[in-house]
Amino acid sequence: MAAGLRKRHKYSLVLWGRQILDSKLTRPSYPLPDTEIDWKAYMAQVEGVINGTYDYTQLQGDTGPLVYPAGFVYIFMGLYYATGQGTDIRMAQNIFAVLYLVTLLLVFLIYHQTCKVPPFVFFFMCCASYRVHSIFVLRLFNDPVAMALLFLSINLFLAQRWGWGCCCFSLAVSVKMNVLLFAPGLLFLLLTQFGFRGALPKLGICAVLQVVLGLPFLLENPIGYLSRSFDLGRQFLFRWTVNWRFLPEALFLHRAFHLALLAAHLTLLLLFALCRWHRTGESILSLLKDPSKRKIVSTLFTSNFIGVCFSRSLHYQFYVWYFHTLPYLLWAMPAHWLTHLLRLLVLGLIELSWNTYPSTSCSSAALHICHAVILLQLWLGPQPFPKNIQHIKKAH
């Protein structure tokens, strides 16, 4: 009887194993059917342009009208042809997987040049964010494309290729407008390094590229193009917000709340520009001296982070706007009271908040607390130019 039970048990294990194997063999290969959000809408929008529609107000997709600048159209038009008119999702995911690796490489180059973040942090950047992997490889959003171009521009700034850097920065803006959150920091750097007259040609590069890319649409319907692709007053749905879930929906949608956020955003940028990025007694040519690379990166990353903190609404794909900058913000100029363990805890809570779907009052509140901790340590942290280094320079 025992032998019979063992035989039946062995047969059951074999049958169970075969069922698992069959399920793996018959399981649909990626892309999974529940991963598509905006891809079909992107393809429908660029298909309209391919068919000869240059009026932005007439370009629509499943999720609504086209609301991104012209650079988005050209890049995703290339993806349209590379993926069999948008039908080969697996090819699209392979392309975005390569984009993810390229983005990591560009970020690592930035961190390598600043030498301020311990190596163990890069493990968390590469392996610890399910949400970022999903945004890149499963969801196929345009946010990763814009951020890859942005990190390329920062690498060019660090190499003192300011003209090419401004060109790539403008190209990133033409893919998605969120890159403008870095613009106050970039403007400060250009004015500090080149002065007003010297900064004008660099700003001209940014403006001219936007005109050139948008020219076919500007000639057809300039008001429609500008109002759709650079709509600063667009209303967001409360059900998708990650950062303001604890507020009543009526307050979230109220215009006074939006204006208060804008005022707080501009005020904090001004304070950082006057008190943290440029200090009393600091030479206007200090960016040309060591540690200029750290100053460039900290100014750009802080500018973007302040914008994220006071955004009217953060959707899940917006996590890539600042995910790769968080280690630098936490480790480059840390306050003494913020230990390694506390910094890792902040990263973990931010990740948990972005992985809570749908967002809750607790997850949104935790996200704001973590943002407040980072802002506080950026304000209270040590100066980019330590006092002993400044004294040594004066002595020389």
Protein backbone atom coordinates (compact mmCIF):
# COMPACT_ATOMS: atom_id res chain seq x y z
CA MET A 1 0.00 0.00 0.00
CA ALA A 2 2.86 2.39 0.83
CA ALA A 3 4.52 1.55 -2.47
CA GLY A 4 1.25 2.33 -4.25
CA LEU A 5 0.98 5.71 -2.53
CA ARG A 6 4.59 6.54 -3.46
CA LYS A 7 3.88 5.56 -7.07
CA ARG A 8 0.73 7.70 -7.18
CA HIS A 9 2.61 10.59 -5.53
CA LYS A 10 5.43 10.29 -8.07
CA TYR A 11 2.90 10.22 -10.91
CA SER A 12 1.19 13.32 -9.50
CA LEU A 13 4.53 15.18 -9.37
CA VAL A 14 5.30 14.21 -12.95
CA LEU A 15 1.83 15.33 -14.07
CA TRP A 16 2.19 18.59 -12.14
CA GLY A 17 5.58 19.20 -13.72
CA ARG A 18 4.19 18.59 -17.18
CA GLN A 19 1.34 21.02 -16.50
CA ILE A 20 3.83 23.70 -15.45
CA LEU A 21 5.94 23.04 -18.54
CA ASP A 22 2.88 23.15 -20.78
CA SER A 23 1.73 26.41 -19.22
CA LYS A 24 5.17 27.94 -19.84
CA LEU A 25 5.20 26.75 -23.42
CA THR A 26 1.68 27.95 -24.12
CA ARG A 27 1.96 31.16 -22.12
CA PRO A 28 1.82 34.12 -24.50
CA SER A 29 5.25 35.68 -24.98
CA TYR A 30 5.65 39.30 -24.12
CA PRO A 31 4.24 41.81 -24.66
CA LEU A 32 1.65 40.95 -22.07
CA PRO A 33 -1.87 42.06 -23.06
CA ASP A 34 -2.26 44.32 -20.02
CA THR A 35 0.87 46.41 -20.64
CA GLU A 36 -0.40 48.63 -23.46
CA ILE A 37 -1.44 52.10 -22.35
CA ASP A 38 -0.34 54.81 -24.77
CA TRP A 39 1.52 52.93 -27.52
CA LYS A 40 -1.50 52.50 -29.81
CA ALA A 41 -2.41 56.15 -29.28
CA TYR A 42 1.14 57.21 -30.17
CA MET A 43 1.03 55.13 -33.35
CA ALA A 44 -2.37 56.53 -34.35
CA GLN A 45 -1.15 60.08 -33.82
CA VAL A 46 2.01 59.71 -35.91
CA GLU A 47 0.06 57.78 -38.54
CA GLY A 48 -2.08 60.87 -38.96
CA VAL A 49 1.05 62.89 -39.74
CA ILE A 50 2.26 60.20 -42.16
CA ASN A 51 -1.08 60.43 -43.94
CA GLY A 52 -0.58 64.18 -44.43
CA THR A 53 -2.34 65.81 -41.47
CA TYR A 54 -0.21 68.66 -40.09
CA ASP A 55 -2.93 70.43 -38.13
CA TYR A 56 -2.25 69.47 -34.51
CA THR A 57 -5.87 69.95 -33.56
CA GLN A 58 -6.82 67.13 -35.94
CA LEU A 59 -4.32 64.56 -34.65
CA GLN A 60 -5.98 62.12 -32.27
CA GLY A 61 -5.34 58.76 -30.62
CA ASP A 62 -7.25 56.34 -28.42
CA THR A 63 -6.32 58.29 -25.29
CA GLY A 64 -7.00 61.74 -26.72
CA PRO A 65 -5.35 64.45 -28.83
CA LEU A 66 -1.64 64.76 -29.58
CA VAL A 67 -0.14 66.94 -26.83
CA TYR A 68 3.61 66.48 -27.41
CA PRO A 69 5.93 68.68 -29.51
CA ALA A 70 7.23 67.82 -32.96
CA GLY A 71 10.33 65.90 -31.85
CA PHE A 72 8.04 63.25 -30.40
CA VAL A 73 6.34 62.88 -33.79
CA TYR A 74 9.59 62.31 -35.68
CA ILE A 75 11.07 59.85 -33.18
CA PHE A 76 7.92 57.78 -32.85
CA MET A 77 7.44 57.93 -36.60
CA GLY A 78 10.77 56.11 -36.81
CA LEU A 79 9.48 53.58 -34.27
CA TYR A 80 6.29 53.25 -36.35
CA TYR A 81 8.29 52.08 -39.36
CA ALA A 82 10.72 49.98 -37.27
CA THR A 83 7.87 48.01 -35.68
CA GLY A 84 5.75 47.26 -38.75
CA GLN A 85 3.41 50.25 -38.39
CA GLY A 86 3.37 49.80 -34.63
CA THR A 87 2.16 46.19 -34.69
CA ASP A 88 5.41 44.46 -33.65
CA ILE A 89 5.30 45.29 -29.96
CA ARG A 90 8.08 42.84 -29.16
CA MET A 91 10.46 44.74 -31.43
CA ALA A 92 9.39 47.99 -29.75
CA GLN A 93 10.14 46.51 -26.33
CA ASN A 94 13.56 45.35 -27.52
CA ILE A 95 14.29 48.88 -28.74
CA PHE A 96 13.22 50.33 -25.40
CA ALA A 97 15.34 47.76 -23.55
CA VAL A 98 18.36 49.05 -25.47
CA LEU A 99 17.25 52.61 -24.65
CA TYR A 100 17.15 51.64 -20.98
CA LEU A 101 20.75 50.37 -21.11
CA VAL A 102 21.88 53.50 -22.97
CA THR A 103 20.19 55.67 -20.34
CA LEU A 104 21.99 53.81 -17.55
CA LEU A 105 25.29 54.28 -19.36
CA LEU A 106 24.70 58.03 -19.71
CA VAL A 107 23.73 58.31 -16.04
CA PHE A 108 26.78 56.29 -14.94
CA LEU A 109 29.04 58.59 -16.97
CA ILE A 110 27.58 61.59 -15.13
CA TYR A 111 28.06 59.96 -11.73
CA HIS A 112 31.58 58.80 -12.64
CA GLN A 113 32.64 62.36 -13.40
CA THR A 114 31.26 63.73 -10.14
CA CYS A 115 32.65 60.94 -7.90
CA LYS A 116 30.18 61.67 -5.11
CA VAL A 117 27.95 58.58 -4.90
CA PRO A 118 29.14 55.27 -3.34
CA PRO A 119 29.21 52.33 -5.77
CA PHE A 120 26.71 50.17 -3.85
CA VAL A 121 23.96 52.69 -4.66
CA PHE A 122 24.10 51.76 -8.34
CA PHE A 123 22.73 48.32 -7.51
CA PHE A 124 19.48 49.94 -6.39
CA MET A 125 19.40 52.13 -9.47
CA CYS A 126 19.74 49.12 -11.80
CA CYS A 127 17.81 46.37 -10.04
CA ALA A 128 15.50 47.74 -7.38
CA SER A 129 12.83 49.60 -9.36
CA TYR A 130 10.07 47.54 -10.89
CA ARG A 131 8.21 50.71 -11.83
CA VAL A 132 11.08 52.15 -13.90
CA HIS A 133 11.61 48.85 -15.74
CA SER A 134 7.91 48.79 -16.50
CA ILE A 135 7.89 52.37 -17.79
CA PHE A 136 10.77 51.65 -20.15
CA VAL A 137 10.21 48.14 -21.46
CA LEU A 138 6.54 47.31 -20.91
CA ARG A 139 4.69 50.60 -21.21
CA LEU A 140 6.77 52.19 -24.02
CA PHE A 141 6.12 55.75 -22.86
CA ASN A 142 7.83 58.76 -24.43
CA ASP A 143 9.19 59.92 -21.04
CA PRO A 144 12.26 57.60 -21.22
CA VAL A 145 13.12 58.94 -24.69
CA ALA A 146 13.08 62.52 -23.43
CA MET A 147 15.16 61.65 -20.36
CA ALA A 148 17.78 59.77 -22.39
CA LEU A 149 18.29 62.86 -24.53
CA LEU A 150 18.42 65.01 -21.40
CA PHE A 151 21.18 62.90 -19.83
CA LEU A 152 23.08 63.05 -23.12
CA SER A 153 22.90 66.84 -22.99
CA ILE A 154 24.23 66.87 -19.41
CA ASN A 155 27.20 64.75 -20.48
CA LEU A 156 27.89 67.31 -23.20
CA PHE A 157 27.69 70.16 -20.68
CA LEU A 158 30.21 68.34 -18.48
CA ALA A 159 32.50 68.03 -21.51
CA GLN A 160 32.16 71.83 -22.04
CA ARG A 161 30.28 71.24 -25.31
CA TRP A 162 27.65 73.81 -24.42
CA GLY A 163 26.35 74.38 -27.95
CA TRP A 164 25.79 70.68 -28.64
CA GLY A 165 24.44 70.27 -25.12
CA CYS A 166 21.83 72.97 -25.70
CA CYS A 167 20.92 71.30 -28.99
CA CYS A 168 20.29 67.94 -27.26
CA PHE A 169 18.47 69.69 -24.42
CA SER A 170 16.11 71.35 -26.89
CA LEU A 171 15.61 68.03 -28.66
CA ALA A 172 14.63 66.47 -25.32
CA VAL A 173 12.10 69.29 -24.76
CA SER A 174 10.68 68.57 -28.21
CA VAL A 175 9.86 65.02 -27.10
CA LYS A 176 8.17 65.96 -23.83
CA MET A 177 7.76 69.28 -22.08
CA ASN A 178 8.73 68.00 -18.61
CA VAL A 179 12.41 68.57 -19.51
CA LEU A 180 11.69 72.29 -19.04
CA LEU A 181 11.92 71.61 -15.30
CA PHE A 182 15.71 71.56 -15.84
CA ALA A 183 15.58 74.88 -17.72
CA PRO A 184 15.91 77.25 -14.72
CA GLY A 185 19.10 75.48 -13.67
CA LEU A 186 20.44 75.53 -17.22
CA LEU A 187 19.66 79.24 -17.56
CA PHE A 188 21.51 79.94 -14.31
CA LEU A 189 24.55 77.97 -15.54
CA LEU A 190 24.60 79.72 -18.91
CA LEU A 191 24.34 83.18 -17.34
CA THR A 192 27.00 82.35 -14.77
CA GLN A 193 29.44 80.89 -17.25
CA PHE A 194 28.93 83.09 -20.31
CA GLY A 195 27.19 86.21 -19.05
CA PHE A 196 24.03 87.63 -20.61
CA ARG A 197 25.47 88.28 -24.07
CA GLY A 198 27.33 84.98 -24.19
CA ALA A 199 24.25 83.04 -23.12
CA LEU A 200 22.03 84.45 -25.89
CA PRO A 201 23.54 82.33 -28.72
CA LYS A 202 23.11 79.17 -26.62
CA LEU A 203 19.49 80.06 -25.89
CA GLY A 204 19.08 80.84 -29.58
CA ILE A 205 20.12 77.28 -30.42
CA CYS A 206 17.34 75.96 -28.21
CA ALA A 207 14.74 78.26 -29.76
CA VAL A 208 15.79 77.77 -33.40
CA LEU A 209 15.70 73.98 -33.08
CA GLN A 210 12.15 74.13 -31.74
CA VAL A 211 11.09 76.27 -34.71
CA VAL A 212 12.80 74.00 -37.24
CA LEU A 213 11.27 70.84 -35.81
CA GLY A 214 7.80 72.34 -35.58
CA LEU A 215 7.91 74.20 -38.90
CA PRO A 216 5.56 71.89 -40.89
CA PHE A 217 2.97 72.18 -38.12
CA LEU A 218 3.55 75.90 -37.53
CA LEU A 219 2.93 76.62 -41.21
CA GLU A 220 -0.35 74.67 -41.11
CA ASN A 221 -1.81 75.91 -37.82
CA PRO A 222 0.64 77.77 -35.53
CA ILE A 223 -1.88 78.46 -32.77
CA GLY A 224 -3.05 74.84 -32.77
CA TYR A 225 0.51 73.52 -32.59
CA LEU A 226 1.64 75.82 -29.78
CA SER A 227 -1.52 75.42 -27.73
CA ARG A 228 -1.45 71.63 -27.96
CA SER A 229 2.25 70.81 -27.69
CA PHE A 230 3.16 73.44 -25.05
CA ASP A 231 -0.06 73.58 -23.05
CA LEU A 232 0.96 74.83 -19.61
CA GLY A 233 -2.62 74.92 -18.34
CA ARG A 234 -3.61 71.33 -19.07
CA GLN A 235 -5.93 69.81 -16.46
CA PHE A 236 -5.02 66.44 -14.94
CA LEU A 237 -7.41 63.78 -13.68
CA PHE A 238 -7.47 63.25 -9.92
CA ARG A 239 -7.73 59.47 -10.22
CA TRP A 240 -4.23 59.22 -11.74
CA THR A 241 -2.39 61.46 -9.28
CA VAL A 242 0.43 59.89 -7.28
CA ASN A 243 1.37 62.90 -5.16
CA TRP A 244 -1.86 64.64 -4.12
CA ARG A 245 -4.21 61.76 -3.29
CA PHE A 246 -4.73 62.97 0.29
CA LEU A 247 -6.38 66.19 -0.93
CA PRO A 248 -10.10 66.55 -1.68
CA GLU A 249 -10.69 66.37 -5.42
CA ALA A 250 -12.30 69.81 -5.48
CA LEU A 251 -9.17 71.37 -3.98
CA PHE A 252 -6.93 69.39 -6.34
CA LEU A 253 -8.78 70.81 -9.35
CA HIS A 254 -9.05 74.36 -8.01
CA ARG A 255 -7.08 76.99 -9.92
CA ALA A 256 -5.93 78.69 -6.71
CA PHE A 257 -4.16 75.47 -5.70
CA HIS A 258 -2.33 75.40 -9.05
CA LEU A 259 -1.27 79.02 -8.68
CA ALA A 260 -0.05 78.39 -5.12
CA LEU A 261 2.11 75.50 -6.34
CA LEU A 262 3.54 77.69 -9.11
CA ALA A 263 4.34 80.46 -6.63
CA ALA A 264 6.04 78.02 -4.25
CA HIS A 265 8.00 76.51 -7.16
CA LEU A 266 9.31 79.88 -8.36
CA THR A 267 10.07 81.08 -4.83
CA LEU A 268 12.15 78.02 -3.99
CA LEU A 269 14.03 78.24 -7.29
CA LEU A 270 14.88 81.87 -6.53
CA LEU A 271 16.07 81.02 -3.02
CA PHE A 272 18.32 78.23 -4.29
CA ALA A 273 19.69 80.45 -7.06
CA LEU A 274 20.52 83.26 -4.63
CA CYS A 275 21.63 81.27 -1.59
CA ARG A 276 22.77 77.82 -2.70
CA TRP A 277 23.85 77.83 -6.34
CA HIS A 278 25.63 81.19 -6.17
CA ARG A 279 27.20 82.33 -2.93
CA THR A 280 28.36 85.71 -1.72
CA GLY A 281 32.01 86.21 -2.53
CA GLU A 282 32.10 83.36 -5.06
CA SER A 283 33.83 84.23 -8.32
CA ILE A 284 31.63 84.34 -11.40
CA LEU A 285 34.27 82.12 -13.09
CA SER A 286 34.10 79.45 -10.39
CA LEU A 287 32.28 77.07 -12.72
CA LEU A 288 35.45 76.90 -14.81
CA LYS A 289 37.39 75.57 -11.83
CA ASP A 290 37.22 72.37 -9.84
CA PRO A 291 34.66 71.13 -8.82
CA SER A 292 32.70 72.60 -11.76
CA LYS A 293 31.27 69.24 -12.81
CA ARG A 294 29.63 68.73 -9.43
CA LYS A 295 28.25 72.27 -9.56
CA ILE A 296 26.71 71.71 -13.01
CA VAL A 297 25.07 68.43 -12.06
CA SER A 298 23.79 69.61 -8.68
CA THR A 299 22.25 72.75 -10.19
CA LEU A 300 20.44 70.88 -12.97
CA PHE A 301 19.27 68.00 -10.77
CA THR A 302 18.08 70.33 -8.01
CA SER A 303 16.19 72.51 -10.47
CA ASN A 304 14.33 69.49 -11.80
CA PHE A 305 13.67 68.07 -8.34
CA ILE A 306 12.09 71.31 -7.12
CA GLY A 307 9.80 71.21 -10.14
CA VAL A 308 8.79 67.63 -9.39
CA CYS A 309 8.07 68.48 -5.74
CA PHE A 310 5.61 71.20 -6.74
CA SER A 311 4.07 69.52 -9.77
CA ARG A 312 0.29 69.78 -10.05
CA SER A 313 0.07 66.04 -10.57
CA LEU A 314 2.51 63.17 -10.95
CA HIS A 315 1.42 60.15 -12.98
CA TYR A 316 3.15 56.80 -12.72
CA GLN A 317 5.28 57.22 -15.85
CA PHE A 318 6.60 60.52 -14.47
CA TYR A 319 8.80 58.58 -12.03
CA VAL A 320 11.58 58.51 -14.64
CA TRP A 321 11.66 62.32 -14.56
CA TYR A 322 13.85 62.15 -11.46
CA PHE A 323 14.46 58.51 -10.48
CA HIS A 324 18.05 58.43 -11.79
CA THR A 325 18.87 61.74 -10.08
CA LEU A 326 17.78 60.70 -6.59
CA PRO A 327 21.07 59.01 -5.55
CA TYR A 328 23.00 62.14 -6.45
CA LEU A 329 20.58 64.39 -4.58
CA LEU A 330 20.86 62.17 -1.48
CA TRP A 331 24.60 61.44 -1.49
CA ALA A 332 26.39 64.30 -3.28
CA MET A 333 25.83 66.99 -0.63
CA PRO A 334 24.35 65.12 2.33
CA ALA A 335 23.60 66.75 5.65
CA HIS A 336 25.50 65.12 8.52
CA TRP A 337 22.32 63.89 10.19
CA LEU A 338 21.30 61.91 7.08
CA THR A 339 23.07 58.56 7.45
CA HIS A 340 23.46 55.93 4.72
CA LEU A 341 20.64 53.93 6.29
CA LEU A 342 18.28 56.91 6.34
CA ARG A 343 19.09 57.72 2.70
CA LEU A 344 18.35 54.13 1.68
CA LEU A 345 15.12 54.33 3.66
CA VAL A 346 14.11 57.46 1.75
CA LEU A 347 14.81 55.71 -1.57
CA GLY A 348 12.80 52.70 -0.45
CA LEU A 349 9.80 54.77 0.64
CA ILE A 350 9.82 56.70 -2.64
CA GLU A 351 9.90 53.43 -4.56
CA LEU A 352 7.07 52.03 -2.44
CA SER A 353 4.97 55.15 -3.04
CA TRP A 354 5.40 54.88 -6.80
CA ASN A 355 4.54 51.17 -6.75
CA THR A 356 1.30 51.64 -4.80
CA TYR A 357 -1.54 51.39 -7.30
CA PRO A 358 -3.93 53.05 -7.00
CA SER A 359 -2.23 55.64 -4.87
CA THR A 360 -3.53 56.23 -1.36
CA SER A 361 -3.46 59.09 1.09
CA CYS A 362 -0.66 57.33 2.96
CA SER A 363 1.48 56.66 -0.13
CA SER A 364 1.09 60.27 -1.30
CA ALA A 365 1.90 61.65 2.14
CA ALA A 366 4.98 59.38 2.39
CA LEU A 367 6.16 60.64 -1.01
CA HIS A 368 5.88 64.27 0.10
CA ILE A 369 7.69 63.56 3.37
CA CYS A 370 10.57 61.97 1.45
CA HIS A 371 10.67 64.93 -0.94
CA ALA A 372 10.75 67.31 2.03
CA VAL A 373 13.67 65.39 3.58
CA ILE A 374 15.66 65.65 0.33
CA LEU A 375 14.90 69.36 -0.04
CA LEU A 376 15.92 69.99 3.56
CA GLN A 377 19.24 68.20 3.19
CA LEU A 378 19.92 70.01 -0.11
CA TRP A 379 19.40 73.30 1.70
CA LEU A 380 21.30 72.38 4.88
CA GLY A 381 23.98 70.18 3.30
CA PRO A 382 27.62 71.26 2.97
CA GLN A 383 28.62 73.76 0.33
CA PRO A 384 29.93 72.49 -3.02
CA PHE A 385 33.08 74.52 -2.29
CA PRO A 386 34.26 73.58 1.24
CA LYS A 387 35.69 76.43 3.27
CA ASN A 388 39.15 74.87 3.50
CA ILE A 389 39.34 74.60 -0.31
CA GLN A 390 38.27 78.23 -0.65
CA HIS A 391 41.01 79.30 1.81
CA ILE A 392 43.61 77.30 -0.10
CA LYS A 393 42.58 78.97 -3.38
CA LYS A 394 42.80 82.41 -1.75
CA ALA A 395 46.24 81.58 -0.39
CA HIS A 396 47.48 80.58 -3.82
